mmCIF file of C-alpha atoms in Angstrom:
data_model
loop_
_atom_site.group_PDB
_atom_site.id
_atom_site.type_symbol
_atom_site.label_atom_id
_atom_site.label_comp_id
_atom_site.label_asym_id
_atom_site.label_seq_id
_atom_site.Cartn_x
_atom_site.Cartn_y
_atom_site.Cartn_z
ATOM 1 C CA MET A 1 55.521 70.767 60.559
ATOM 2 C CA ALA A 2 57.004 72.303 57.453
ATOM 3 C CA SER A 3 54.858 71.795 54.182
ATOM 4 C CA ALA A 4 56.653 70.011 51.321
ATOM 5 C CA CYS A 5 54.203 72.439 48.867
ATOM 6 C CA SER A 6 56.464 75.814 47.623
ATOM 7 C CA THR A 7 55.220 79.069 47.937
ATOM 8 C CA ALA A 8 57.582 79.959 44.759
ATOM 9 C CA PRO A 9 55.014 81.317 41.404
ATOM 10 C CA PRO A 10 55.116 78.845 38.594
ATOM 11 C CA PRO A 11 57.038 79.824 36.057
ATOM 12 C CA SER A 12 55.196 82.258 33.300
ATOM 13 C CA ARG A 13 54.174 79.884 30.442
ATOM 14 C CA THR A 14 54.946 82.051 28.169
ATOM 15 C CA ALA A 15 58.256 83.387 29.114
ATOM 16 C CA SER A 16 60.194 81.847 26.898
ATOM 17 C CA VAL A 17 58.143 82.383 23.337
ATOM 18 C CA SER A 18 59.383 85.136 21.145
ATOM 19 C CA PRO A 19 57.555 88.436 22.195
ATOM 20 C CA HIS A 20 56.211 89.478 18.601
ATOM 21 C CA LEU A 21 54.510 86.223 18.609
ATOM 22 C CA LEU A 22 52.382 86.891 21.744
ATOM 23 C CA ALA A 23 51.203 90.490 20.403
ATOM 24 C CA PRO A 24 47.321 90.344 19.719
ATOM 25 C CA PRO A 25 46.672 89.254 16.051
ATOM 26 C CA PRO A 26 46.205 92.118 13.854
ATOM 27 C CA MET A 27 42.676 94.519 13.076
ATOM 28 C CA LEU A 28 40.920 92.660 10.017
ATOM 29 C CA PRO A 29 40.459 95.252 7.452
ATOM 30 C CA GLN A 30 37.243 97.221 6.757
ATOM 31 C CA VAL A 31 35.058 95.883 3.967
ATOM 32 C CA ALA A 32 34.997 98.088 1.352
ATOM 33 C CA ARG A 33 31.420 99.548 0.167
ATOM 34 C CA THR A 34 29.664 102.411 -1.667
ATOM 35 C CA ALA A 35 28.531 105.560 -0.153
ATOM 36 C CA GLU A 36 24.825 103.206 -0.424
ATOM 37 C CA GLY A 37 26.289 99.796 1.705
ATOM 38 C CA ALA A 38 26.224 97.958 -1.946
ATOM 39 C CA MET A 39 29.614 96.162 -3.179
ATOM 40 C CA ASP A 40 30.544 95.923 -6.152
ATOM 41 C CA GLY A 41 32.863 93.032 -7.750
ATOM 42 C CA ARG A 42 36.058 95.144 -7.908
ATOM 43 C CA GLN A 43 35.166 96.286 -4.192
ATOM 44 C CA CYS A 44 34.380 92.524 -3.358
ATOM 45 C CA LEU A 45 37.954 91.106 -4.514
ATOM 46 C CA SER A 46 39.614 94.137 -2.819
ATOM 47 C CA SER A 47 38.269 93.278 0.328
ATOM 48 C CA ALA A 48 39.214 89.521 0.423
ATOM 49 C CA LEU A 49 42.188 89.895 -0.655
ATOM 50 C CA ASP A 50 42.968 92.302 2.234
ATOM 51 C CA LEU A 51 41.027 89.557 4.759
ATOM 52 C CA TYR A 52 43.204 87.209 2.896
ATOM 53 C CA ASP A 53 46.689 88.744 3.905
ATOM 54 C CA VAL A 54 45.401 89.029 7.577
ATOM 55 C CA ALA A 55 44.893 85.548 7.586
ATOM 56 C CA GLY A 56 47.895 84.515 6.401
ATOM 57 C CA GLY A 57 49.940 86.571 9.103
ATOM 58 C CA ILE A 58 47.694 85.039 11.705
ATOM 59 C CA ARG A 59 48.656 81.481 10.204
ATOM 60 C CA GLY A 60 52.307 82.639 9.751
ATOM 61 C CA ALA A 61 52.428 83.236 13.394
ATOM 62 C CA MET A 62 50.758 80.109 14.178
ATOM 63 C CA ILE A 63 52.963 78.153 12.582
ATOM 64 C CA GLU A 64 55.822 79.813 14.362
ATOM 65 C CA LEU A 65 54.561 79.491 17.771
ATOM 66 C CA GLN A 66 53.920 75.924 16.689
ATOM 67 C CA ARG A 67 57.596 75.380 15.814
ATOM 68 C CA GLU A 68 59.036 76.912 18.861
ATOM 69 C CA VAL A 69 57.002 74.410 20.923
ATOM 70 C CA GLY A 70 58.225 71.794 19.440
ATOM 71 C CA MET A 71 61.729 72.336 20.119
ATOM 72 C CA ARG A 72 61.070 72.794 23.092
ATOM 73 C CA LEU A 73 59.407 68.856 23.378
ATOM 74 C CA PRO A 74 61.397 65.913 24.222
#
């Protein structure tokens, strides 16, 4: 008796997603500190802005992924 189950592998769930959106997220920047390990206001602001830039890039990639998925839904 033949089986009704397919032996073909299931299609990849990421096959049609833009490759640049499947890349791992960028590394978070190092927090600026003095040689003693302290942080002044300028270093704090600079580090916060660097972190905000990386987070914005990650958010942008997520929005683009959501857009691509939305285009494929009926």
